[in-house]
Amino acid sequence: MITDDRIILGLLGLVLAFVFATRDRPGWQKFYTFVPIILVCYLVPSLMVTFGLIDVTESNLWTVAKDFFLPAALFLMTLSIDLKGILGLGSKAIIMFLTATLGIVLGGPVALFIVAQFDPSIIGAGDDAAWRGLATLAGSWIGGGANQTAMLEVYGYNIERYSALIAVDIIVANIWMVFLLYGAGASDKVDRWLGADSSAIDALRDKMADYTSSVERVAKANDYVLLFGVTLAVVGLCHLVGNALGGFFADLQGEDATLASGFFWVVVIATTFGLAASFTRARELEGVGASKFGTLFIFLLVAVIGTKMDVTQLGEAPGFMAVGLIWMLFHAILLLAVAKLIRAPFFFVAVGSKANVGGAASAPVVAAAFHPALAPVGVLLAVLGYALGTYGAILCAQMMAAVG
């Protein structure tokens, strides 16, 4: 079993190289028609973990991906953004995002009630009460890690049993991500079933792609040094300012507050810098491949996220796993029902969901599965998810407490 991060990263790079080397070959094109390349880049690393080729229990790759690849991708992908075009996507994007939030808030008590009918012992009592632990899932699936930690502190769940909830969080969220990535590869068919008009999304995608073509030029070494110099400077500045703001709000509101999370501020600042730069001449860096390198960082992020899923852990917490699966199923059904009702494109379903359940680390990945130029839409919605995370999780927790 391989535990060395340097070797693991090399294997992940080999997976990406193989996928992109074969994507346009006749024999493989048909395969990738049914199994999107981004899904392959996600599943192969997860299978490496499941079958014991690699062990990431002590790995720092996720820390590297989150702290370096993610802010770099956010900056590079938003550098050429058409903010007016994104705002012009209309109300359906916000409706589907809020529906996703509602699906998590209502899904928790519904799932706990259903499982309790078959296994009453899951309810628990005192600091072992299921609703206290599941409140951390609500925090994670509406906002993110900071909201999850806040719920753990607020409701005082037994820390010795908390690892089971972490397993449910990671596995269920990533199983749902598999379905979303697969759906992204067949979005035209899903949109026809939903009766959705995706013309606004297509127009935005084409407009951003056309801009890339209009400024594209043969890059020189100076261009790449400038591009990566600016990007690395932005990543460093994001952490400098983000840590300072996180510390400030930790002193002001407590360490478990959403605004006390340095990661929250890194996401916000990287996105803000990208948006601000899109109104300046820096936008012309798109001509030397800004969004292409952003896509590279996105795929590296996908591969590392894949290593966080080990399906063999499904049996370690069967009761909580059942709650998590039913919870996510409720979330999915509500999303699809509302999308069908208002004829919202599947893009809004997928990105609205992952802006809640996956946050800034996953929402741009899912958005990029539709087209790399659309990744910024996921970023902007994910930031909104952080803002709602604590409030939605508290409401969900109180409803689950009533079930218990």
Tab-separated table of C-alpha atoms in Angstrom, residues 66-259:
chain	number	residue	atom	x	y	z
A	66	LYS	CA	-7.575	23.037	-0.772
A	67	ASP	CA	-4.982	25.670	0.111
A	68	PHE	CA	-3.167	25.983	-3.233
A	69	PHE	CA	-5.035	24.380	-6.158
A	70	LEU	CA	-8.461	25.692	-5.164
A	71	PRO	CA	-7.697	29.433	-4.695
A	72	ALA	CA	-5.498	29.358	-7.822
A	73	ALA	CA	-8.345	27.773	-9.805
A	74	LEU	CA	-10.899	30.248	-8.421
A	75	PHE	CA	-8.740	33.215	-9.423
A	76	LEU	CA	-7.839	31.892	-12.879
A	77	MET	CA	-11.385	30.757	-13.707
A	78	THR	CA	-12.973	34.073	-12.676
A	79	LEU	CA	-10.337	36.214	-14.392
A	80	SER	CA	-12.233	36.190	-17.704
A	81	ILE	CA	-15.691	36.014	-16.181
A	82	ASP	CA	-18.692	37.776	-17.681
A	83	LEU	CA	-20.342	38.872	-14.429
A	84	LYS	CA	-23.214	40.576	-16.222
A	85	GLY	CA	-23.895	37.356	-18.101
A	86	ILE	CA	-23.952	35.302	-14.891
A	87	LEU	CA	-26.350	37.736	-13.227
A	88	GLY	CA	-28.450	37.466	-16.370
A	89	LEU	CA	-29.012	33.729	-15.811
A	90	GLY	CA	-32.190	34.733	-13.987
A	91	SER	CA	-34.112	33.737	-10.888
A	92	LYS	CA	-34.084	29.986	-11.550
A	93	ALA	CA	-30.470	29.711	-10.391
A	94	ILE	CA	-31.345	31.201	-6.981
A	95	ILE	CA	-34.582	29.189	-6.725
A	96	MET	CA	-32.725	25.915	-7.280
A	97	PHE	CA	-29.999	26.908	-4.819
A	98	LEU	CA	-32.571	27.687	-2.101
A	99	THR	CA	-34.449	24.472	-2.962
A	100	ALA	CA	-31.218	22.569	-2.386
A	101	THR	CA	-30.883	24.232	1.029
A	102	LEU	CA	-34.509	23.417	1.881
A	103	GLY	CA	-33.924	19.804	0.826
A	104	ILE	CA	-31.173	19.474	3.429
A	105	VAL	CA	-33.143	21.270	6.170
A	106	LEU	CA	-36.261	19.096	5.693
A	107	GLY	CA	-34.468	15.924	4.633
A	108	GLY	CA	-32.722	15.450	7.988
A	109	PRO	CA	-35.824	15.048	10.182
A	110	VAL	CA	-37.602	13.008	7.482
A	111	ALA	CA	-34.674	10.588	7.164
A	112	LEU	CA	-34.222	10.247	10.935
A	113	PHE	CA	-37.954	9.554	11.390
A	114	ILE	CA	-37.950	6.840	8.698
A	115	VAL	CA	-34.857	5.016	10.017
A	116	ALA	CA	-36.129	5.260	13.622
A	117	GLN	CA	-39.213	3.256	12.622
A	118	PHE	CA	-36.963	0.287	11.823
A	119	ASP	CA	-34.189	0.936	14.362
A	120	PRO	CA	-35.475	2.931	17.383
A	121	SER	CA	-32.084	2.596	19.098
A	122	ILE	CA	-30.573	5.090	16.649
A	123	ILE	CA	-32.320	7.977	18.457
A	124	GLY	CA	-29.946	7.788	21.431
A	125	ALA	CA	-29.954	10.118	24.421
A	126	GLY	CA	-27.860	12.792	26.084
A	127	ASP	CA	-24.703	13.712	24.204
A	128	ASP	CA	-25.141	10.505	22.150
A	129	ALA	CA	-28.483	11.704	20.748
A	130	ALA	CA	-28.564	11.182	16.995
A	131	TRP	CA	-29.931	14.644	16.284
A	132	ARG	CA	-26.879	16.241	17.891
A	133	GLY	CA	-24.531	14.340	15.600
A	134	LEU	CA	-26.683	14.764	12.516
A	135	ALA	CA	-26.715	18.533	13.117
A	136	THR	CA	-23.044	18.470	12.094
A	137	LEU	CA	-24.052	16.868	8.787
A	138	ALA	CA	-26.606	19.613	8.228
A	139	GLY	CA	-23.903	22.224	8.850
A	140	SER	CA	-21.557	20.547	6.388
A	141	TRP	CA	-24.175	19.964	3.683
A	142	ILE	CA	-25.553	23.504	3.734
A	143	GLY	CA	-22.361	25.440	4.395
A	144	GLY	CA	-19.060	23.671	4.921
A	145	GLY	CA	-16.446	22.559	7.409
A	146	ALA	CA	-16.672	25.703	9.547
A	147	ASN	CA	-20.451	25.322	9.889
A	148	GLN	CA	-19.998	21.616	10.682
A	149	THR	CA	-17.528	22.355	13.478
A	150	ALA	CA	-19.821	25.072	14.826
A	151	MET	CA	-22.694	22.568	15.124
A	152	LEU	CA	-20.433	20.063	16.903
A	153	GLU	CA	-19.570	22.726	19.472
A	154	VAL	CA	-23.087	24.150	19.791
A	155	TYR	CA	-24.849	20.802	20.344
A	156	GLY	CA	-22.049	18.941	22.134
A	157	TYR	CA	-22.234	15.585	20.355
A	158	ASN	CA	-20.064	12.780	21.804
A	159	ILE	CA	-16.712	13.344	20.105
A	160	GLU	CA	-15.820	9.626	20.367
A	161	ARG	CA	-18.663	8.773	17.977
A	162	TYR	CA	-18.073	11.717	15.677
A	163	SER	CA	-15.858	9.776	13.241
A	164	ALA	CA	-18.896	7.811	12.066
A	165	LEU	CA	-20.596	11.069	11.047
A	166	ILE	CA	-17.470	12.139	9.169
A	167	ALA	CA	-17.595	8.867	7.201
A	168	VAL	CA	-21.284	9.416	6.365
A	169	ASP	CA	-20.582	13.012	5.334
A	170	ILE	CA	-17.784	12.107	2.942
A	171	ILE	CA	-19.253	8.923	1.445
A	172	VAL	CA	-22.858	10.053	0.921
A	173	ALA	CA	-21.843	13.458	-0.456
A	174	ASN	CA	-19.414	11.833	-2.869
A	175	ILE	CA	-21.902	9.177	-4.022
A	176	TRP	CA	-24.264	12.044	-4.887
A	177	MET	CA	-21.433	13.793	-6.696
A	178	VAL	CA	-20.984	10.709	-8.905
A	179	PHE	CA	-24.614	11.007	-10.030
A	180	LEU	CA	-24.270	14.736	-10.685
A	181	LEU	CA	-21.108	14.290	-12.746
A	182	TYR	CA	-22.759	11.537	-14.749
A	183	GLY	CA	-25.820	13.735	-15.244
A	184	ALA	CA	-23.572	16.558	-16.460
A	185	GLY	CA	-22.425	14.291	-19.271
A	186	ALA	CA	-26.038	13.659	-20.296
A	187	SER	CA	-27.420	17.104	-19.463
A	188	ASP	CA	-29.135	17.528	-22.852
A	189	LYS	CA	-31.269	14.430	-22.225
A	190	VAL	CA	-32.053	15.479	-18.653
A	191	ASP	CA	-32.995	18.989	-19.814
A	192	ARG	CA	-35.404	17.525	-22.363
A	193	TRP	CA	-37.039	15.475	-19.605
A	194	LEU	CA	-37.260	18.559	-17.397
A	195	GLY	CA	-38.656	20.602	-20.273
A	196	ALA	CA	-35.943	23.149	-19.543
A	197	ASP	CA	-34.625	25.937	-21.702
A	198	SER	CA	-30.842	26.084	-21.291
A	199	SER	CA	-30.314	28.765	-23.928
A	200	ALA	CA	-29.169	31.389	-21.387
A	201	ILE	CA	-26.526	28.994	-20.042
A	202	ASP	CA	-25.432	28.067	-23.566
A	203	ALA	CA	-25.225	31.737	-24.525
A	204	LEU	CA	-23.073	32.533	-21.477
A	205	ARG	CA	-20.820	29.537	-22.184
A	206	ASP	CA	-20.392	30.507	-25.823
A	207	LYS	CA	-19.792	34.185	-24.990
A	208	MET	CA	-17.037	33.320	-22.513
A	209	ALA	CA	-15.525	30.784	-24.916
A	210	ASP	CA	-15.635	33.357	-27.749
A	211	TYR	CA	-13.807	35.869	-25.580
A	212	THR	CA	-11.084	33.309	-24.942
A	213	SER	CA	-10.693	32.777	-28.688
A	214	SER	CA	-10.614	36.514	-29.410
A	215	VAL	CA	-7.663	37.210	-27.090
A	216	GLU	CA	-5.781	33.956	-27.587
A	217	ARG	CA	-2.178	34.297	-28.724
A	218	VAL	CA	1.049	32.319	-28.819
A	219	ALA	CA	2.396	32.539	-25.291
A	220	LYS	CA	6.011	33.284	-24.447
A	221	ALA	CA	7.935	32.385	-21.311
A	222	ASN	CA	7.386	35.943	-20.042
A	223	ASP	CA	3.622	35.449	-20.314
A	224	TYR	CA	3.678	32.261	-18.237
A	225	VAL	CA	5.945	33.779	-15.597
A	226	LEU	CA	3.588	36.768	-15.369
A	227	LEU	CA	0.510	34.543	-15.200
A	228	PHE	CA	1.848	32.217	-12.524
A	229	GLY	CA	3.625	34.998	-10.654
A	230	VAL	CA	0.357	36.903	-10.308
A	231	THR	CA	-1.572	33.719	-9.449
A	232	LEU	CA	0.841	32.622	-6.720
A	233	ALA	CA	0.901	36.165	-5.332
A	234	VAL	CA	-2.900	36.156	-5.182
A	235	VAL	CA	-2.936	32.742	-3.448
A	236	GLY	CA	-0.450	34.010	-0.876
A	237	LEU	CA	-2.368	37.237	-0.349
A	238	CYS	CA	-5.629	35.288	0.053
A	239	HIS	CA	-4.128	33.293	2.912
A	240	LEU	CA	-2.500	36.350	4.486
A	241	VAL	CA	-5.691	38.405	4.500
A	242	GLY	CA	-7.949	35.367	5.074
A	243	ASN	CA	-6.086	34.277	8.206
A	244	ALA	CA	-6.101	37.834	9.525
A	245	LEU	CA	-9.850	38.223	8.972
A	246	GLY	CA	-10.526	34.763	10.381
A	247	GLY	CA	-8.578	35.638	13.531
A	248	PHE	CA	-10.378	38.961	13.834
A	249	PHE	CA	-13.835	37.366	13.689
A	250	ALA	CA	-12.725	34.509	15.952
A	251	ASP	CA	-11.966	37.078	18.644
A	252	LEU	CA	-15.202	38.899	17.907
A	253	GLN	CA	-17.672	36.013	17.466
A	254	GLY	CA	-15.861	32.899	18.727
A	255	GLU	CA	-13.691	30.353	16.925
A	256	ASP	CA	-16.668	28.298	15.698
A	257	ALA	CA	-18.357	31.164	13.841
A	258	THR	CA	-18.537	30.876	10.056
A	259	LEU	CA	-16.677	34.160	9.608
